PDB file of C-alpha atoms and ligand atoms in Angstrom:
ATOM      1  CA  MET A 133      -3.277 -18.050  -9.612  1.00 45.00           C
ATOM      2  CA  LYS A 134      -4.872 -16.105  -6.477  1.00 49.00           C
ATOM      3  CA  GLY A 135      -2.599 -13.175  -7.478  1.00 49.00           C
ATOM      4  CA  LYS A 136      -3.002 -12.918 -11.271  1.00 52.00           C
ATOM      5  CA  SER A 137      -6.974 -12.822 -10.708  1.00 51.00           C
ATOM      6  CA  ILE A 138      -6.169  -9.642  -8.454  1.00 50.00           C
ATOM      7  CA  ARG A 139      -3.994  -8.246 -11.080  1.00 50.00           C
ATOM      8  CA  PHE A 140      -6.926  -8.317 -13.735  1.00 47.00           C
ATOM      9  CA  ALA A 141      -9.527  -7.052 -11.093  1.00 49.00           C
ATOM     10  CA  SER A 142      -7.080  -3.884 -11.155  1.00 47.00           C
ATOM     11  CA  LEU A 143      -7.239  -3.653 -14.920  1.00 44.00           C
ATOM     12  CA  VAL A 144     -11.367  -3.389 -15.125  1.00 43.00           C
ATOM     13  CA  CYS A 145     -11.619  -1.370 -12.096  1.00 44.00           C
ATOM     14  CA  ALA A 146      -9.400   1.416 -14.015  1.00 45.00           C
ATOM     15  CA  ALA A 147     -12.129   1.962 -16.037  1.00 41.00           C
ATOM     16  CA  TRP A 148     -14.289   2.437 -12.951  1.00 42.00           C
ATOM     17  CA  LEU A 149     -11.466   4.610 -11.685  1.00 44.00           C
ATOM     18  CA  SER A 150     -12.230   7.697 -14.163  1.00 38.00           C
ATOM     19  CA  VAL A 151     -15.396   8.660 -11.997  1.00 40.00           C
ATOM     20  CA  VAL A 152     -12.906   8.554  -8.737  1.00 43.00           C
ATOM     21  CA  PRO A 153     -11.943  12.181  -7.432  1.00 45.00           C
ATOM     22  CA  GLY A 154      -8.157  12.452  -7.314  1.00 48.00           C
ATOM     23  CA  ALA A 155      -7.583   8.915  -9.171  1.00 49.00           C
ATOM     24  CA  SER A 156      -6.215   8.906 -12.692  1.00 52.00           C
ATOM     25  CA  ALA A 157      -7.742   6.684 -14.907  1.00 49.00           C
ATOM     26  CA  GLU A 158      -4.556   4.354 -15.136  1.00 65.00           C
ATOM     27  CA  GLY A 159      -4.934   4.303 -11.185  1.00 92.00           C
ATOM     28  CA  THR A 160      -1.781   6.118 -10.031  1.00 95.00           C
ATOM     29  CA  HIS A 161      -0.822   9.205  -8.169  1.00 96.00           C
ATOM     30  CA  PRO A 162       2.478  11.622  -8.791  1.00 96.00           C
ATOM     31  CA  PRO A 163       4.744  11.945  -5.896  1.00 97.00           C
ATOM     32  CA  LEU A 164       3.655  14.083  -2.396  1.00 97.00           C
ATOM     33  CA  THR A 165       7.529  15.308  -1.437  1.00 97.00           C
ATOM     34  CA  ASP A 166       9.869  16.996  -3.623  1.00 97.00           C
ATOM     35  CA  GLN A 167      12.330  14.939  -1.706  1.00 97.00           C
ATOM     36  CA  ALA A 168      12.677  11.101  -3.230  1.00 96.00           C
ATOM     37  CA  GLY A 169      11.717   8.163  -1.078  1.00 98.00           C
ATOM     38  CA  ASP A 170      14.343   6.524   0.760  1.00 98.00           C
ATOM     39  CA  PRO A 171      14.140   2.795   0.379  1.00 98.00           C
ATOM     40  CA  VAL A 172      16.073   1.887   3.737  1.00 98.00           C
ATOM     41  CA  ARG A 173      13.994   4.156   5.741  1.00 98.00           C
ATOM     42  CA  GLY A 174      10.769   2.494   4.350  1.00 98.00           C
ATOM     43  CA  ARG A 175      12.129  -0.639   4.991  1.00 98.00           C
ATOM     44  CA  GLU A 176      11.944  -0.134   8.566  1.00 97.00           C
ATOM     45  CA  ILE A 177       8.513   1.195   8.160  1.00 97.00           C
ATOM     46  CA  VAL A 178       6.584  -1.611   6.771  1.00 97.00           C
ATOM     47  CA  ARG A 179       8.031  -3.933   9.580  1.00 96.00           C
ATOM     48  CA  ASP A 180       6.479  -1.638  12.172  1.00 95.00           C
ATOM     49  CA  THR A 181       3.633  -3.153  13.828  1.00 91.00           C
ATOM     50  CA  SER A 182       2.689  -0.239  15.736  1.00 91.00           C
ATOM     51  CA  ARG A 183       1.585   1.566  11.961  1.00 91.00           C
ATOM     52  CA  ALA A 184      -0.187  -1.486  10.540  1.00 92.00           C
ATOM     53  CA  SER A 185       2.674  -3.104   9.343  1.00 95.00           C
ATOM     54  CA  CYS A 186       2.400  -4.656   5.855  1.00 97.00           C
ATOM     55  CA  LEU A 187       3.545  -8.097   7.423  1.00 97.00           C
ATOM     56  CA  ILE A 188      -0.079  -8.620   9.063  1.00 96.00           C
ATOM     57  CA  CYS A 189      -1.393  -9.984   5.272  1.00 97.00           C
ATOM     58  CA  HIS A 190       1.624 -10.004   2.743  1.00 97.00           C
ATOM     59  CA  SER A 191       4.721 -12.163   3.017  1.00 97.00           C
ATOM     60  CA  ILE A 192       7.898 -10.312   1.713  1.00 97.00           C
ATOM     61  CA  SER A 193      11.033 -12.614   1.807  1.00 96.00           C
ATOM     62  CA  ALA A 194      13.491 -10.181   1.565  1.00 95.00           C
ATOM     63  CA  LEU A 195      12.624  -9.502   5.323  1.00 96.00           C
ATOM     64  CA  PRO A 196      14.123 -11.280   8.043  1.00 95.00           C
ATOM     65  CA  ASP A 197      10.490 -11.120   9.996  1.00 93.00           C
ATOM     66  CA  ARG A 198       9.215 -14.120  11.504  1.00 90.00           C
ATOM     67  CA  ASP A 199       5.337 -13.177  10.892  1.00 90.00           C
ATOM     68  CA  HIS A 200       3.985 -12.683   7.362  1.00 93.00           C
ATOM     69  CA  GLY A 201       0.507 -12.379   7.022  1.00 94.00           C
ATOM     70  CA  GLU A 202      -1.047 -14.656   3.855  1.00 95.00           C
ATOM     71  CA  LEU A 203      -4.760 -12.391   3.572  1.00 96.00           C
ATOM     72  CA  GLY A 204      -3.155 -10.642   0.704  1.00 97.00           C
ATOM     73  CA  PRO A 205      -0.859 -11.951  -1.866  1.00 97.00           C
ATOM     74  CA  PRO A 206       3.095 -12.078  -1.444  1.00 97.00           C
ATOM     75  CA  LEU A 207       5.033  -8.618  -2.393  1.00 98.00           C
ATOM     76  CA  ASP A 208       8.058 -10.408  -3.784  1.00 97.00           C
ATOM     77  CA  GLY A 209       8.383  -9.633  -7.134  1.00 97.00           C
ATOM     78  CA  VAL A 210       5.645  -6.190  -7.200  1.00 97.00           C
ATOM     79  CA  GLY A 211       8.575  -3.678  -8.126  1.00 97.00           C
ATOM     80  CA  SER A 212       8.523  -5.552 -11.693  1.00 97.00           C
ATOM     81  CA  ILE A 213       4.929  -5.285 -11.764  1.00 96.00           C
ATOM     82  CA  TYR A 214       3.876  -1.932 -11.070  1.00 96.00           C
ATOM     83  CA  THR A 215       5.411   1.373 -11.355  1.00 96.00           C
ATOM     84  CA  ALA A 216       6.124   3.622  -8.542  1.00 97.00           C
ATOM     85  CA  ALA A 217       2.885   5.823  -9.283  1.00 97.00           C
ATOM     86  CA  GLU A 218       0.710   2.858  -9.260  1.00 96.00           C
ATOM     87  CA  LEU A 219       2.130   1.463  -5.708  1.00 97.00           C
ATOM     88  CA  ARG A 220       1.813   5.233  -4.227  1.00 97.00           C
ATOM     89  CA  LEU A 221      -1.821   5.200  -5.300  1.00 97.00           C
ATOM     90  CA  ARG A 222      -1.874   1.397  -3.653  1.00 96.00           C
ATOM     91  CA  ILE A 223      -0.422   2.354  -0.904  1.00 97.00           C
ATOM     92  CA  MET A 224      -2.034   5.847  -0.235  1.00 97.00           C
ATOM     93  CA  ASP A 225      -5.881   4.591  -0.334  1.00 95.00           C
ATOM     94  CA  ALA A 226      -6.103   1.105  -2.275  1.00 95.00           C
ATOM     95  CA  ARG A 227      -9.922   1.455  -2.440  1.00 92.00           C
ATOM     96  CA  ARG A 228      -9.611   3.976  -4.783  1.00 92.00           C
ATOM     97  CA  ILE A 229      -8.506   0.853  -6.796  1.00 92.00           C
ATOM     98  CA  LEU A 230     -10.581  -1.985  -4.991  1.00 93.00           C
ATOM     99  CA  PRO A 231     -13.515  -0.191  -2.997  1.00 91.00           C
ATOM    100  CA  ASP A 232     -14.157  -3.484  -0.743  1.00 93.00           C
ATOM    101  CA  THR A 233     -10.867  -3.992  -0.123  1.00 94.00           C
ATOM    102  CA  ILE A 234      -9.674  -5.190   3.799  1.00 94.00           C
ATOM    103  CA  MET A 235      -6.164  -3.293   2.739  1.00 95.00           C
ATOM    104  CA  PRO A 236      -5.958  -0.145   5.145  1.00 93.00           C
ATOM    105  CA  PRO A 237      -5.463   3.059   3.538  1.00 94.00           C
ATOM    106  CA  TYR A 238      -2.572   4.778   4.962  1.00 96.00           C
ATOM    107  CA  PHE A 239      -2.536   8.297   3.362  1.00 95.00           C
ATOM    108  CA  ALA A 240      -6.687   8.847   3.810  1.00 91.00           C
ATOM    109  CA  THR A 241      -8.748  10.257   6.397  1.00 82.00           C
ATOM    110  CA  ASN A 242     -12.196   9.768   4.924  1.00 77.00           C
ATOM    111  CA  ASP A 243     -14.959   7.328   5.470  1.00 72.00           C
ATOM    112  CA  LEU A 244     -12.601   4.799   7.701  1.00 70.00           C
ATOM    113  CA  TYR A 245     -13.975   2.108   9.971  1.00 64.00           C
ATOM    114  CA  ARG A 246     -13.891   2.570  13.933  1.00 65.00           C
ATOM    115  CA  VAL A 247     -11.123   4.761  13.966  1.00 67.00           C
ATOM    116  CA  GLY A 248      -9.304   5.197  17.498  1.00 69.00           C
ATOM    117  CA  ALA A 249     -10.142   8.852  18.557  1.00 69.00           C
ATOM    118  CA  ARG A 250      -6.410   9.037  19.267  1.00 66.00           C
ATOM    119  CA  TRP A 251      -6.074   8.345  15.226  1.00 66.00           C
ATOM    120  CA  GLU A 252      -8.787  10.504  14.156  1.00 71.00           C
ATOM    121  CA  GLY A 253      -8.385  13.084  10.709  1.00 79.00           C
ATOM    122  CA  GLN A 254      -4.682  11.406  10.986  1.00 86.00           C
ATOM    123  CA  THR A 255      -3.134   9.349   8.209  1.00 92.00           C
ATOM    124  CA  ILE A 256      -1.091   6.110   9.611  1.00 93.00           C
ATOM    125  CA  TYR A 257       1.850   7.252   7.304  1.00 96.00           C
ATOM    126  CA  SER A 258       3.218  11.303   6.455  1.00 96.00           C
ATOM    127  CA  ALA A 259       3.279  11.885   3.157  1.00 97.00           C
ATOM    128  CA  GLN A 260       7.080  11.270   3.288  1.00 98.00           C
ATOM    129  CA  ASP A 261       6.742   7.671   4.754  1.00 98.00           C
ATOM    130  CA  VAL A 262       4.852   6.827   1.625  1.00 98.00           C
ATOM    131  CA  GLU A 263       7.877   8.078  -0.705  1.00 98.00           C
ATOM    132  CA  ASP A 264      10.045   5.752   1.474  1.00 98.00           C
ATOM    133  CA  VAL A 265       7.732   2.547   1.732  1.00 98.00           C
ATOM    134  CA  VAL A 266       7.446   3.122  -2.282  1.00 98.00           C
ATOM    135  CA  ALA A 267      11.225   3.190  -2.699  1.00 98.00           C
ATOM    136  CA  PHE A 268      11.620   0.135  -0.748  1.00 98.00           C
ATOM    137  CA  VAL A 269       8.694  -1.657  -2.368  1.00 98.00           C
ATOM    138  CA  MET A 270       9.711  -0.814  -5.960  1.00 98.00           C
ATOM    139  CA  THR A 271      13.367  -2.976  -4.590  1.00 98.00           C
ATOM    140  CA  LEU A 272      11.358  -6.089  -4.430  1.00 98.00           C
ATOM    141  CA  VAL A 273      12.144  -7.133  -8.014  1.00 97.00           C
ATOM    142  CA  ASP A 274      12.312 -10.276  -9.537  1.00 91.00           C
TER     143      ASP A 274
HETATM  144  C1  LIG B 463      -4.931  -6.052   6.514  1.00 80.70           C
HETATM  145  C2  LIG B 463      -4.370  -6.646   5.602  1.00 80.70           C
HETATM  146  C3  LIG B 463      -3.587  -5.500   4.491  1.00 80.70           C
HETATM  147  C4  LIG B 463      -2.138  -4.734   5.025  1.00 80.70           C
HETATM  148  C5  LIG B 463      -2.181  -4.439   6.445  1.00 80.70           C
HETATM  149  C6  LIG B 463      -1.884  -4.354   3.350  1.00 80.70           C
HETATM  150  N1  LIG B 463      -2.203  -5.047   2.257  1.00 80.70           N
HETATM  151 FE1  LIG B 463      -1.529  -4.543   0.585  1.00 80.70          FE
HETATM  152  N2  LIG B 463      -2.977  -6.132  -0.126  1.00 80.70           N
HETATM  153  C7  LIG B 463      -3.811  -6.447   0.840  1.00 80.70           C
HETATM  154  C8  LIG B 463      -4.823  -7.405   0.188  1.00 80.70           C
HETATM  155  C9  LIG B 463      -6.230  -8.408   0.317  1.00 80.70           C
HETATM  156  C10 LIG B 463      -4.649  -7.104  -1.573  1.00 80.70           C
HETATM  157  C11 LIG B 463      -5.076  -8.067  -2.720  1.00 80.70           C
HETATM  158  C12 LIG B 463      -5.936  -7.154  -3.517  1.00 80.70           C
HETATM  159  C13 LIG B 463      -7.026  -6.484  -2.384  1.00 80.70           C
HETATM  160  O1  LIG B 463      -8.332  -7.390  -1.510  1.00 80.70           O
HETATM  161  O2  LIG B 463      -6.695  -5.275  -2.046  1.00 80.70           O
HETATM  162  C14 LIG B 463      -3.614  -6.582  -1.414  1.00 80.70           C
HETATM  163  C15 LIG B 463      -2.424  -5.749  -2.392  1.00 80.70           C
HETATM  164  C16 LIG B 463      -1.484  -5.091  -2.358  1.00 80.70           C
HETATM  165  C17 LIG B 463      -0.926  -5.215  -3.514  1.00 80.70           C
HETATM  166  C18 LIG B 463      -1.104  -5.759  -4.900  1.00 80.70           C
HETATM  167  C19 LIG B 463      -0.147  -6.807  -4.909  1.00 80.70           C
HETATM  168  C20 LIG B 463      -0.579  -7.547  -6.609  1.00 80.70           C
HETATM  169  O3  LIG B 463      -0.008  -9.007  -6.293  1.00 80.70           O
HETATM  170  O4  LIG B 463      -1.801  -7.620  -6.999  1.00 80.70           O
HETATM  171  C21 LIG B 463       0.328  -4.215  -3.279  1.00 80.70           C
HETATM  172  C22 LIG B 463       1.550  -3.925  -4.138  1.00 80.70           C
HETATM  173  C23 LIG B 463      -0.039  -3.893  -1.871  1.00 80.70           C
HETATM  174  N3  LIG B 463      -1.071  -4.953  -1.249  1.00 80.70           N
HETATM  175  C24 LIG B 463       1.128  -3.750  -1.074  1.00 80.70           C
HETATM  176  C25 LIG B 463       0.922  -3.369   0.275  1.00 80.70           C
HETATM  177  C26 LIG B 463       2.237  -2.641   1.171  1.00 80.70           C
HETATM  178  C27 LIG B 463       3.383  -1.544   0.915  1.00 80.70           C
HETATM  179  C28 LIG B 463       1.376  -2.809   2.323  1.00 80.70           C
HETATM  180  C29 LIG B 463       2.059  -1.751   4.100  1.00 80.70           C
HETATM  181  C30 LIG B 463       2.370  -0.827   3.945  1.00 80.70           C
HETATM  182  C31 LIG B 463       0.358  -3.319   2.618  1.00 80.70           C
HETATM  183  N4  LIG B 463       0.040  -3.626   1.342  1.00 80.70           N
HETATM  184  C32 LIG B 463      -0.596  -3.474   3.430  1.00 80.70           C
HETATM  185  C33 LIG B 463      -4.301  -6.596   2.498  1.00 80.70           C
HETATM  186  C34 LIG B 463      -3.576  -5.665   3.245  1.00 80.70           C
END
């Protein structure tokens, strides 16, 4: 149920998106690199606890990790719901879809809250990391 209302909220927000620079009305983003994403590498990136692991907030049953978060909806099956372009924008900066989200923007440096000096001006993921993570998440199909 929770997932459904979130999806509905993203639909409502699609209209709002048309006023946000860099995001399309559909809430999508084109590939960031010429090199296709590597799902095997993406799988390791999402598990990397030193880089705001998705598992802090989401569960992914395909992964062997012991601890899975519950702050966000389970990611099982999201590859059947979203296109790669939709997932890319969400991973880059979910605030462009849901302005008040707690999900960290993995490829943005603007308006971040309490960023340590070491991280200032840096993105959590590189452009290729984003592509690899998108490729992995796209394998999470029903
Ligand atoms: C700090 C918590 C947090 C982290 C870390 C996080 N997310 Fe999220 N994510 C959320 C929340 C909460 C939502 C529900 C919508 C919202 O409030 O933004 C969400 C929504 C999503 C959705 C939409 C799910 C649906 O069913 O509609 C996807 C896809 C997603 N996240 C992918 C990721 C990926 C991939 C990562 C790691 C690269 C990640 N998230 C890291 C909190 C997080």
